[in-house]
mmCIF file of C-alpha atoms in Angstrom:
data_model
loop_
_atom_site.group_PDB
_atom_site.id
_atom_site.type_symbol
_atom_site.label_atom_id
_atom_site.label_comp_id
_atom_site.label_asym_id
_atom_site.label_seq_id
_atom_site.Cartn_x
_atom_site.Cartn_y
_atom_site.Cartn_z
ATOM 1 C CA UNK A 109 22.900 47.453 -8.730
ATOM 2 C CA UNK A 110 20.248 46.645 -11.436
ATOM 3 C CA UNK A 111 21.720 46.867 -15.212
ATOM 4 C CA UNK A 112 19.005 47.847 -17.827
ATOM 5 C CA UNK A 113 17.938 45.761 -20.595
ATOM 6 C CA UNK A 114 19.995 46.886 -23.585
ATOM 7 C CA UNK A 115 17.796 46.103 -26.793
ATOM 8 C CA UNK A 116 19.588 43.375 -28.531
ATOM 9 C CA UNK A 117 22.050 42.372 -25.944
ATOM 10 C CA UNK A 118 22.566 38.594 -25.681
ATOM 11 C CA UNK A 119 22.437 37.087 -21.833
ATOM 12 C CA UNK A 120 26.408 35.729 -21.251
ATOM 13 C CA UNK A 121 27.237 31.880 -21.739
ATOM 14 C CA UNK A 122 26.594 31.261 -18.032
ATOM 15 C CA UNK A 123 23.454 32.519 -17.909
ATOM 16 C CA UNK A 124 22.334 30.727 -20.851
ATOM 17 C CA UNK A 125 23.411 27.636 -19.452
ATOM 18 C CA UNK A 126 21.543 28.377 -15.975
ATOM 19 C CA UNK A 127 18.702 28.806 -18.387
ATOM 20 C CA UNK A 128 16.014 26.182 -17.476
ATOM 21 C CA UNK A 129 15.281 25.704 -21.107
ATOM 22 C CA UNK A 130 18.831 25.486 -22.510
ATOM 23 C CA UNK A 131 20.194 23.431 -18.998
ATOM 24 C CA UNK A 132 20.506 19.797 -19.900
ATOM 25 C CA UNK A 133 19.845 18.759 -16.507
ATOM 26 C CA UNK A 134 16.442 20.560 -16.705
ATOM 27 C CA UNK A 135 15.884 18.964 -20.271
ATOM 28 C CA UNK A 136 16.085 15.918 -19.640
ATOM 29 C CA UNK A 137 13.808 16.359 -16.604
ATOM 30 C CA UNK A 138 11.380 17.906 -18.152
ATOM 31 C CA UNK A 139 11.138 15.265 -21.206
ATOM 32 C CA UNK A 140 12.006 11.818 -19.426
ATOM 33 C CA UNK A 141 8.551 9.994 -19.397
ATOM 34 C CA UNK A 142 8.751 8.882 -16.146
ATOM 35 C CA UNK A 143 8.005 11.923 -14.990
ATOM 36 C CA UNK A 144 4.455 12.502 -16.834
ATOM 37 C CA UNK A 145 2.039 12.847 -14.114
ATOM 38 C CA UNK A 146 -0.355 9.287 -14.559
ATOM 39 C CA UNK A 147 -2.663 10.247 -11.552
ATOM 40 C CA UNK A 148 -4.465 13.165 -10.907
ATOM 41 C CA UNK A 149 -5.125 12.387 -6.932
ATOM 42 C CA UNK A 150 -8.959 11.932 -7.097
ATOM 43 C CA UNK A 151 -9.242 15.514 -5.492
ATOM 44 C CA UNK A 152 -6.910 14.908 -3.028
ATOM 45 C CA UNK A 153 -4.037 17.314 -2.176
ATOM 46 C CA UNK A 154 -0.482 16.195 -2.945
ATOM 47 C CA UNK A 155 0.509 15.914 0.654
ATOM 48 C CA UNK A 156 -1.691 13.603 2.719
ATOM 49 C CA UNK A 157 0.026 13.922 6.122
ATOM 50 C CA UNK A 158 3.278 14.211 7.635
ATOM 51 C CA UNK A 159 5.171 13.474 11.059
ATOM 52 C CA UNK A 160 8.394 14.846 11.306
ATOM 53 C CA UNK A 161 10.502 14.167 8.214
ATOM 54 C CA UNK A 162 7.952 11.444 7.323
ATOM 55 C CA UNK A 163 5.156 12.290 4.703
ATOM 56 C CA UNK A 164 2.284 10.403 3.163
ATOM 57 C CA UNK A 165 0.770 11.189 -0.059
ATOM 58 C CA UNK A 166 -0.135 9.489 -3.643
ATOM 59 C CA UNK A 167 1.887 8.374 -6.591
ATOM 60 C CA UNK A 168 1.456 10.958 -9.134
ATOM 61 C CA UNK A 169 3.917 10.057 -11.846
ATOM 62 C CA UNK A 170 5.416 6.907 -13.149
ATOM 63 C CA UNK A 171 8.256 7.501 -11.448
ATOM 64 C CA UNK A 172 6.650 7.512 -8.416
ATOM 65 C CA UNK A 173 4.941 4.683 -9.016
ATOM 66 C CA UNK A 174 8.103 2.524 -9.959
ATOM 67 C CA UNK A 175 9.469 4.031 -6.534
ATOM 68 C CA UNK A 176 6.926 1.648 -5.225
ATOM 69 C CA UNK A 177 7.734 -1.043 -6.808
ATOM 70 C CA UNK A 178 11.168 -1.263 -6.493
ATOM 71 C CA UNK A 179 10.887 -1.040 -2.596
ATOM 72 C CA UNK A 180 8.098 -3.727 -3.024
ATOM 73 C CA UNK A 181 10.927 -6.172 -4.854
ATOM 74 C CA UNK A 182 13.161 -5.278 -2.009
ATOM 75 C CA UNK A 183 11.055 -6.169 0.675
ATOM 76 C CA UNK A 184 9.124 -9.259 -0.839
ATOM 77 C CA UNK A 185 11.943 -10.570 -3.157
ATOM 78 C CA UNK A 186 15.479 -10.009 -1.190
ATOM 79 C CA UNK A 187 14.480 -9.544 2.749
ATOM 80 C CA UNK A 188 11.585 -12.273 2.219
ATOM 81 C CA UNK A 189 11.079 -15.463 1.115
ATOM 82 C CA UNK A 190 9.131 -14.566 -2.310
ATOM 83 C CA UNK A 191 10.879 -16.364 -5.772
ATOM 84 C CA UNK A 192 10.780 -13.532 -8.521
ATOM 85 C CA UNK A 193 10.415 -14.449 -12.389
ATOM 86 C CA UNK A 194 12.494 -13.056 -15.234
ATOM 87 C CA UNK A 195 10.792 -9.876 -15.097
ATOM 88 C CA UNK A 196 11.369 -8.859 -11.301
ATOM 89 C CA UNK A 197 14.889 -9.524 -12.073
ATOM 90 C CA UNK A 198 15.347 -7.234 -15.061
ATOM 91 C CA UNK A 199 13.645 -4.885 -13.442
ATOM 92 C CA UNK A 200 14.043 -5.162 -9.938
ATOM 93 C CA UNK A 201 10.815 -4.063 -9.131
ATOM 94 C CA UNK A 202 7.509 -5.718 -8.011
ATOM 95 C CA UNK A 203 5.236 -5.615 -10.777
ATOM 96 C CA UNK A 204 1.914 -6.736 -11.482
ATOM 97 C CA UNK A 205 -1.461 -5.966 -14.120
ATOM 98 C CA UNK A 206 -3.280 -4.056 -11.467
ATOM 99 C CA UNK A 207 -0.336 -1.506 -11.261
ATOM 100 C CA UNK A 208 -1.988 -0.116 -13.763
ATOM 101 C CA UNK A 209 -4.853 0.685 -12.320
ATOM 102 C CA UNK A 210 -4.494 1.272 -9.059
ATOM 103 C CA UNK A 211 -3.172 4.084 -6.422
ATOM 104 C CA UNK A 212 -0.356 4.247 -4.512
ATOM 105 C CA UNK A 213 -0.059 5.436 -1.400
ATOM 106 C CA UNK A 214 3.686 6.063 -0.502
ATOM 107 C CA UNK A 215 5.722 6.968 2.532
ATOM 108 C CA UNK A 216 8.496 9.517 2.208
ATOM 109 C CA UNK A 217 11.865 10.164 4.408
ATOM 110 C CA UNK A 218 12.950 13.100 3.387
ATOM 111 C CA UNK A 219 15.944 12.600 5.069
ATOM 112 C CA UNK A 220 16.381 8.903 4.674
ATOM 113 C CA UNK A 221 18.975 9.419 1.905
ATOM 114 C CA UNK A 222 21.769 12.158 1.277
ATOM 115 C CA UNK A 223 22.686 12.612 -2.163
ATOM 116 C CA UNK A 224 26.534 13.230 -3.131
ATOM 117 C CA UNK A 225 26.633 16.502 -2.236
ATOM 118 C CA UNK A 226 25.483 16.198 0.684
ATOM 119 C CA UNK A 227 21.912 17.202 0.650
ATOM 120 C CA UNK A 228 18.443 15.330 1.501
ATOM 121 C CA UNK A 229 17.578 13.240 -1.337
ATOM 122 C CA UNK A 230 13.695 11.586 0.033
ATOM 123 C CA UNK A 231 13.359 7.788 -0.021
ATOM 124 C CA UNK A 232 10.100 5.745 -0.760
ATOM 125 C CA UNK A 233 9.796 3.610 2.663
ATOM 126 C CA UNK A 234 6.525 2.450 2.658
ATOM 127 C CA UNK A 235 3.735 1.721 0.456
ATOM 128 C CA UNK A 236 -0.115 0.386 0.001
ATOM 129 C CA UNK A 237 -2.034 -0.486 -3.176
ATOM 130 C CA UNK A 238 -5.535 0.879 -3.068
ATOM 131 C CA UNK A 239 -8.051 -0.349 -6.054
ATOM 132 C CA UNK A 240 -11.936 1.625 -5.375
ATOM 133 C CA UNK A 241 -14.904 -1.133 -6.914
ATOM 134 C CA UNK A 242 -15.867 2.034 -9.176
ATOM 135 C CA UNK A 243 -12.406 2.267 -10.859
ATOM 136 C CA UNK A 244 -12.168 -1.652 -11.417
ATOM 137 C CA UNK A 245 -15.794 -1.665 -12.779
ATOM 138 C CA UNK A 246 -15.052 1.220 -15.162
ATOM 139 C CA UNK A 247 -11.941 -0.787 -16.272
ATOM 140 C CA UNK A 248 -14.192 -3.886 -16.982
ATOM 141 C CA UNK A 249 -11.607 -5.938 -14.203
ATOM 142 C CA UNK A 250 -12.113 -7.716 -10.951
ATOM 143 C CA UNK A 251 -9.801 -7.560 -8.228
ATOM 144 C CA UNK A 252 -6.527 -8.804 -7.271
ATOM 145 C CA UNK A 253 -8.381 -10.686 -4.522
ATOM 146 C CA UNK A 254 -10.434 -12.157 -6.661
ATOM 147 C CA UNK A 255 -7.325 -14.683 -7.669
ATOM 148 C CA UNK A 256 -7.467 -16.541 -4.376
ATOM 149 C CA UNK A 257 -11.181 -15.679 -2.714
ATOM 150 C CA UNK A 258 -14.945 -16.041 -4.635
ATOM 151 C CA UNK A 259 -16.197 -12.273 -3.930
ATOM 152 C CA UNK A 260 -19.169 -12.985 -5.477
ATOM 153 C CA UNK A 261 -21.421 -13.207 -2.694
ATOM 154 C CA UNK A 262 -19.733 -10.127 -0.669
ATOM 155 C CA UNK A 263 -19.719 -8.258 -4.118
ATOM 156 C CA UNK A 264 -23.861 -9.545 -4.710
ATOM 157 C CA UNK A 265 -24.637 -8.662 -0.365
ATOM 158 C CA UNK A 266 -23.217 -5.135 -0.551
ATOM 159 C CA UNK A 267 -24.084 -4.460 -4.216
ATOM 160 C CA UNK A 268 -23.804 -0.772 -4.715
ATOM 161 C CA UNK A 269 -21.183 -0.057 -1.425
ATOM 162 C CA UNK A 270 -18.412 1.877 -2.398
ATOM 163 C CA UNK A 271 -15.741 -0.865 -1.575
ATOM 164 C CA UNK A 272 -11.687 -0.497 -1.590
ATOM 165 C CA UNK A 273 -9.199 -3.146 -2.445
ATOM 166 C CA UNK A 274 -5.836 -2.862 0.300
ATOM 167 C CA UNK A 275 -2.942 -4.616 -1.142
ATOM 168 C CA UNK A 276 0.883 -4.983 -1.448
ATOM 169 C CA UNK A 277 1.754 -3.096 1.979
ATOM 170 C CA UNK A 278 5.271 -2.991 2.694
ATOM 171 C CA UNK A 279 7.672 -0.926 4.856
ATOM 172 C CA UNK A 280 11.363 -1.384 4.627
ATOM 173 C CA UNK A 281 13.091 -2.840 7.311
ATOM 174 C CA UNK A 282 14.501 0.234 9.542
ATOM 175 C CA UNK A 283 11.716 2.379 9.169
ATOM 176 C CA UNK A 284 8.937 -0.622 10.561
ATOM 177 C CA UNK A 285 7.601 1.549 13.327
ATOM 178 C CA UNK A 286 4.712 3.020 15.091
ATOM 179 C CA UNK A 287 4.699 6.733 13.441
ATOM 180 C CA UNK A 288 5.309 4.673 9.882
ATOM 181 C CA UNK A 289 2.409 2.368 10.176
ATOM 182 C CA UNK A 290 0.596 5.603 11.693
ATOM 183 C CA UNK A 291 1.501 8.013 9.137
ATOM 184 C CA UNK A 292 0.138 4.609 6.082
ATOM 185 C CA UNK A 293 -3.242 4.520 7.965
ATOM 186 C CA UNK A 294 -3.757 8.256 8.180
ATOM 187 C CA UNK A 295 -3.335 8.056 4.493
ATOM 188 C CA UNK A 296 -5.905 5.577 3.921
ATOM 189 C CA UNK A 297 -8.150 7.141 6.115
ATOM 190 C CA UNK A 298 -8.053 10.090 4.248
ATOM 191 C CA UNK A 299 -8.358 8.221 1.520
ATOM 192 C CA UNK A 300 -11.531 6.515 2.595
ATOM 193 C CA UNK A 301 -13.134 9.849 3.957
ATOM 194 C CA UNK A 302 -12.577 11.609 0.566
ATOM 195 C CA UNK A 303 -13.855 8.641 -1.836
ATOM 196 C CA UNK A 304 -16.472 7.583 0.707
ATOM 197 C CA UNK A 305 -15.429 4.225 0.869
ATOM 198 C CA UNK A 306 -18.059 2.083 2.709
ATOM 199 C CA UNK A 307 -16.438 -1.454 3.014
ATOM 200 C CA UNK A 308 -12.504 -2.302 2.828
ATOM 201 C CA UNK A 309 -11.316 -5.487 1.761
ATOM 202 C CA UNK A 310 -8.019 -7.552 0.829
ATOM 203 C CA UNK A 311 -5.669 -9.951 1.735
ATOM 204 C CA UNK A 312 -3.515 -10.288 4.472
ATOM 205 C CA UNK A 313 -0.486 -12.333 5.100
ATOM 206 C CA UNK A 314 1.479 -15.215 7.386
ATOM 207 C CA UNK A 315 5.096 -15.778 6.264
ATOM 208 C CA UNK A 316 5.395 -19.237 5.378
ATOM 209 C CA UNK A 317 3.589 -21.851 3.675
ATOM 210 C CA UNK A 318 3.345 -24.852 6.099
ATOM 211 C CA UNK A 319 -0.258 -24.058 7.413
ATOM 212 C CA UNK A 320 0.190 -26.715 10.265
ATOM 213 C CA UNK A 321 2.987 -24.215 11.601
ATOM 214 C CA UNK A 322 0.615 -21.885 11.504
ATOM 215 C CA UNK A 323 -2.055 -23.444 13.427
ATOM 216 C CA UNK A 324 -2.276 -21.223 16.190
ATOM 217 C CA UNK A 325 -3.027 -17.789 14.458
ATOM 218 C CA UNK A 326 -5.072 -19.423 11.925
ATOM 219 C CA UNK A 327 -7.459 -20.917 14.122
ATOM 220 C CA UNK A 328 -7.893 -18.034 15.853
ATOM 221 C CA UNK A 329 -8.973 -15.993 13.426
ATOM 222 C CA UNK A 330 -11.100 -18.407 12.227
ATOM 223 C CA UNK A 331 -12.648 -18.958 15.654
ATOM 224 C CA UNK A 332 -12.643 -15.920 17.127
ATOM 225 C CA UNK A 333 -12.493 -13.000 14.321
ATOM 226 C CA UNK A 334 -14.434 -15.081 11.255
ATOM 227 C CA UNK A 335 -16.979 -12.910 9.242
ATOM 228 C CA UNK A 336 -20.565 -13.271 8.971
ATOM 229 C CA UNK A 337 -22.236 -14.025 5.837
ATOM 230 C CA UNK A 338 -22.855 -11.012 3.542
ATOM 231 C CA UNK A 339 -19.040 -9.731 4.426
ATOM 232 C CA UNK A 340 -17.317 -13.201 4.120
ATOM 233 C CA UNK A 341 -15.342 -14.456 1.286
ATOM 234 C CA UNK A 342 -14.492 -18.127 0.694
ATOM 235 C CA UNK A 343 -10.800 -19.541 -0.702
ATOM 236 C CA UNK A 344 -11.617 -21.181 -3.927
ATOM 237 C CA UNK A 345 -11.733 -24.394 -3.755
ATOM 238 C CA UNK A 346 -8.685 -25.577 -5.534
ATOM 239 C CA UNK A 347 -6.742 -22.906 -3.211
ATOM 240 C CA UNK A 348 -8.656 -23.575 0.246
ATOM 241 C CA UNK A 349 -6.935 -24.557 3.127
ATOM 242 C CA UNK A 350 -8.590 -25.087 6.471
ATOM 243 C CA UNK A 351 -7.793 -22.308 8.693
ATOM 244 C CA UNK A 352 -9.851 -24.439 11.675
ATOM 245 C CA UNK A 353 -6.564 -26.651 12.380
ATOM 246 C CA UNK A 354 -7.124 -26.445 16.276
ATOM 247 C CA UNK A 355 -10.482 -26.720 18.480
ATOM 248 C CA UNK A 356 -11.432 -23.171 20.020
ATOM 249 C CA UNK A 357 -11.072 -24.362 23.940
ATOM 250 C CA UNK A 358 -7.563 -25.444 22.519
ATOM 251 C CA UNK A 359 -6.682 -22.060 21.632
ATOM 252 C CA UNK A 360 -4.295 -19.754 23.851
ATOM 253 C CA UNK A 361 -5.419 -15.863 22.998
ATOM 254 C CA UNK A 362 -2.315 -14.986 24.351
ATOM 255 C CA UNK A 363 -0.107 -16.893 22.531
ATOM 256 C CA UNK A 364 -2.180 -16.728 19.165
ATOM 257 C CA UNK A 365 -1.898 -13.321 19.645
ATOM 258 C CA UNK A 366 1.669 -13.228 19.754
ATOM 259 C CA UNK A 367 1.981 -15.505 16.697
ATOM 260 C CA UNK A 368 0.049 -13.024 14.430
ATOM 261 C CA UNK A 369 1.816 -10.176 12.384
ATOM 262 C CA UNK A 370 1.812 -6.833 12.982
ATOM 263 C CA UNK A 371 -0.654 -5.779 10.192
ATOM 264 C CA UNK A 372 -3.030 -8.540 11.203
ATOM 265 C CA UNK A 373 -2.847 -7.192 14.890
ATOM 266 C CA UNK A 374 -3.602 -3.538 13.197
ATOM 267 C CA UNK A 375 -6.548 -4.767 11.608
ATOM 268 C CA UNK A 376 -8.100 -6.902 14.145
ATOM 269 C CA UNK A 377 -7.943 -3.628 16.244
ATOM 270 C CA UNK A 378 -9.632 -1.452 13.715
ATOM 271 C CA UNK A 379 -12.367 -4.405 14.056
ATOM 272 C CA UNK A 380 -11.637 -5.931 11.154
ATOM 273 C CA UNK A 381 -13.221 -9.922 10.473
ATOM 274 C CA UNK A 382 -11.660 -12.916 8.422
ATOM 275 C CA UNK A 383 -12.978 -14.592 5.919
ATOM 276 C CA UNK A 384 -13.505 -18.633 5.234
ATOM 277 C CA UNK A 385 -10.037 -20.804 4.597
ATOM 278 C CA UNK A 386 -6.869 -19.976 3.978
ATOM 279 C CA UNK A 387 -4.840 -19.543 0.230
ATOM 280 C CA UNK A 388 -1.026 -20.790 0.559
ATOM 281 C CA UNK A 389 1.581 -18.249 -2.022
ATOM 282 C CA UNK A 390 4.254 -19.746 -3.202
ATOM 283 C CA UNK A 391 5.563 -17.780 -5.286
ATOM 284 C CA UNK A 392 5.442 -14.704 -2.193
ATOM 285 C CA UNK A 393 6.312 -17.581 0.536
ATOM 286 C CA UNK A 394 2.872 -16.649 2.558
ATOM 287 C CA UNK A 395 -0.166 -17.936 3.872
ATOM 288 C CA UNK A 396 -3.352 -15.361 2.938
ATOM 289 C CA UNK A 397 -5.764 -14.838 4.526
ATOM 290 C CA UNK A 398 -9.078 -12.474 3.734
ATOM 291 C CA UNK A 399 -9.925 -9.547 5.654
ATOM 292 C CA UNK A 400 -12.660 -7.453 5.671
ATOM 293 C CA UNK A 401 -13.404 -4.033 7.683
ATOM 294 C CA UNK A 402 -16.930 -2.263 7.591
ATOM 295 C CA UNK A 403 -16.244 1.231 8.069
ATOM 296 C CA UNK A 404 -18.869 1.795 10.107
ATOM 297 C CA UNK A 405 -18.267 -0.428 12.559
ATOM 298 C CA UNK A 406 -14.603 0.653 12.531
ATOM 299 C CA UNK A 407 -13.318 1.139 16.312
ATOM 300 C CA UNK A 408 -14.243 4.627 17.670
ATOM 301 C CA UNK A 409 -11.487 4.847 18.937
ATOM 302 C CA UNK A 410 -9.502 4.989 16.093
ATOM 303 C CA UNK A 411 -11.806 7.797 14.274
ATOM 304 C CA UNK A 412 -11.001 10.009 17.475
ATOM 305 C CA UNK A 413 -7.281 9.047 17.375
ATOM 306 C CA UNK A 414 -7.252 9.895 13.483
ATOM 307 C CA UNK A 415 -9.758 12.419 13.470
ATOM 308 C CA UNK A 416 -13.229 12.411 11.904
ATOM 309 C CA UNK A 417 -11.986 14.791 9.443
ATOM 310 C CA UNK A 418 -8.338 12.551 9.090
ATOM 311 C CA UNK A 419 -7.141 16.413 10.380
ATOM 312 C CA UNK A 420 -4.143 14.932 13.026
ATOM 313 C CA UNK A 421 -1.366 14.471 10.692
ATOM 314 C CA UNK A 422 -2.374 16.717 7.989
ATOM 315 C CA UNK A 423 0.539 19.090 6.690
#
């Protein structure tokens, strides 16, 4: 049964501790900094896509944004071979300038944790750094890429392109499957179709740093995938390794394929091209190598899979 308002009554204890504005809980919510949105999303909706208890969608707060970073550290730092400095161990998170000014594209279980009462608490399992030319140029910085390649000929040959920097991918361990790496690229997709983005560009890695191990997959790429000029970027010189370590008759496709990584494989089918030398990490344990996709010249196949609209996983 409703009770009228009495003028002047005062609600009872409980309910002024189920009060949002009295709760401490809800307090300290509502005034930890972390939680201060940091991105607005471009335009974009919240929620770029979802498969089953999987969603895509961009960092939005700090939080979210350290959420990236700490699965970054866990991947790079403790399953792989990377060597973190004082910082990463303080903070136990993967952190670099560009943070800053970049997006974050994220992957969400919601049902990959359970808090301790039992209910879904969602878990960060995959991420991508995205940096768009007009955000860096605004910010008066170049690119992360920009460490290990000269862009200055691909930046002078498509002067005016609406370009995006990929970067930092991860997915933990368990979760490395198909409707994961799907659910990343419909993101970025989406991404691409709302900013416009004309020309995608980054590095991409080979664990290890012996490049005569890595023969195989890095002379096919640089035989049979290498970029023409105007979309090419060249290892600086103090970084450059040869990537042409075997002759092309000498090369198995087969077996090269094989050798390469799974986000190298995803790229080559989107019809992505490789640029000139290779850059050996230390610090990450890696061999990089550049990679470049036109977007028009991206596999049709791909745009039908995704849609032209980036409509098949939308939520």
């Amino acid at each position: 049964m409703l009770r009228p308002n009495v003028p002047g009554a005062q609600p009872s204890p409980a309910k002024r501790l189920r009060s949002p504005f009295l709760d401490p809980r809800a307090l300290v919510g509502r005034l930890n900094p972390t939680n201060r949105i940091v991105r607005d999303g471009g335009g974009l909706p919240d929620s770029l896509g979802r498969i089953g208890s999987l969603e895509v969608r961009l960092a939005r707060t700090t939080k979210d944004i350290r959420r990236a970073q700490r699965l970054r550290y866990n991947v790079f730092f403790e399953e792989m071979s990377a060597t973190p400095n004082a910082r990463n161990l303080i903070s136990r998170r993967d952190v670099d300038p560009f943070d800053r000014i970049c997006d974050h594209l994220l992957v969400i279980d919601h049902e990959g944790k359970t808090s301790r009462f039992g209910k879904p608490k969602p878990k960060v399992i995959g991420t991508y750094r995205l940096l768009r030319s007009e955000v860096a140029a605004a910010q008066g910085t170049d690119f992360y890429t920009a460490g290990e390649y000269d862009l200055g000929p691909l930046l002078a040959a498509n002067r005016g392109a609406r370009m995006l920097e990929l970067g930092r991918s991860c997915v933990l361990k368990p979760w490395r499957t198909k409707r994961t790496v799907e659910l990343l690229w419909h993101g970025i997709w989406r991404y691409v179709l709302h900013h416009k983005i004309e020309l995608m560009f980054g590095c991409a890695s080979l664990e290890g740093t012996d490049p005569d191990a890595l023969a195989l997959p890095l002379a096919f790429l640089h035989h049979h995938a290498r970029a023409p000029e105007g979309l090419s970027a060249r290892a600086l010189p103090w970084r450059h390794t040869p990537m042409d370590r075997m002759e092309k008759d000498a090369i198995d496709l087969k077996a090269a394929m094989k050798t390469l990584p799974p986000l190298i494989k995803g790229y080559l089918r989107l019809g992505a091209l490789f640029g000139e030398g290779a850059v050996i990490d230390r610090q990450f344990g890696t061999t990089d190598v550049f990679v470049v996709v036109k977007v028009s010249a991206i596999d049709p196949r791909y745009i039908a899979y995704y849609g032209a609209d980036a409509s098949r996983h939308t939520a």
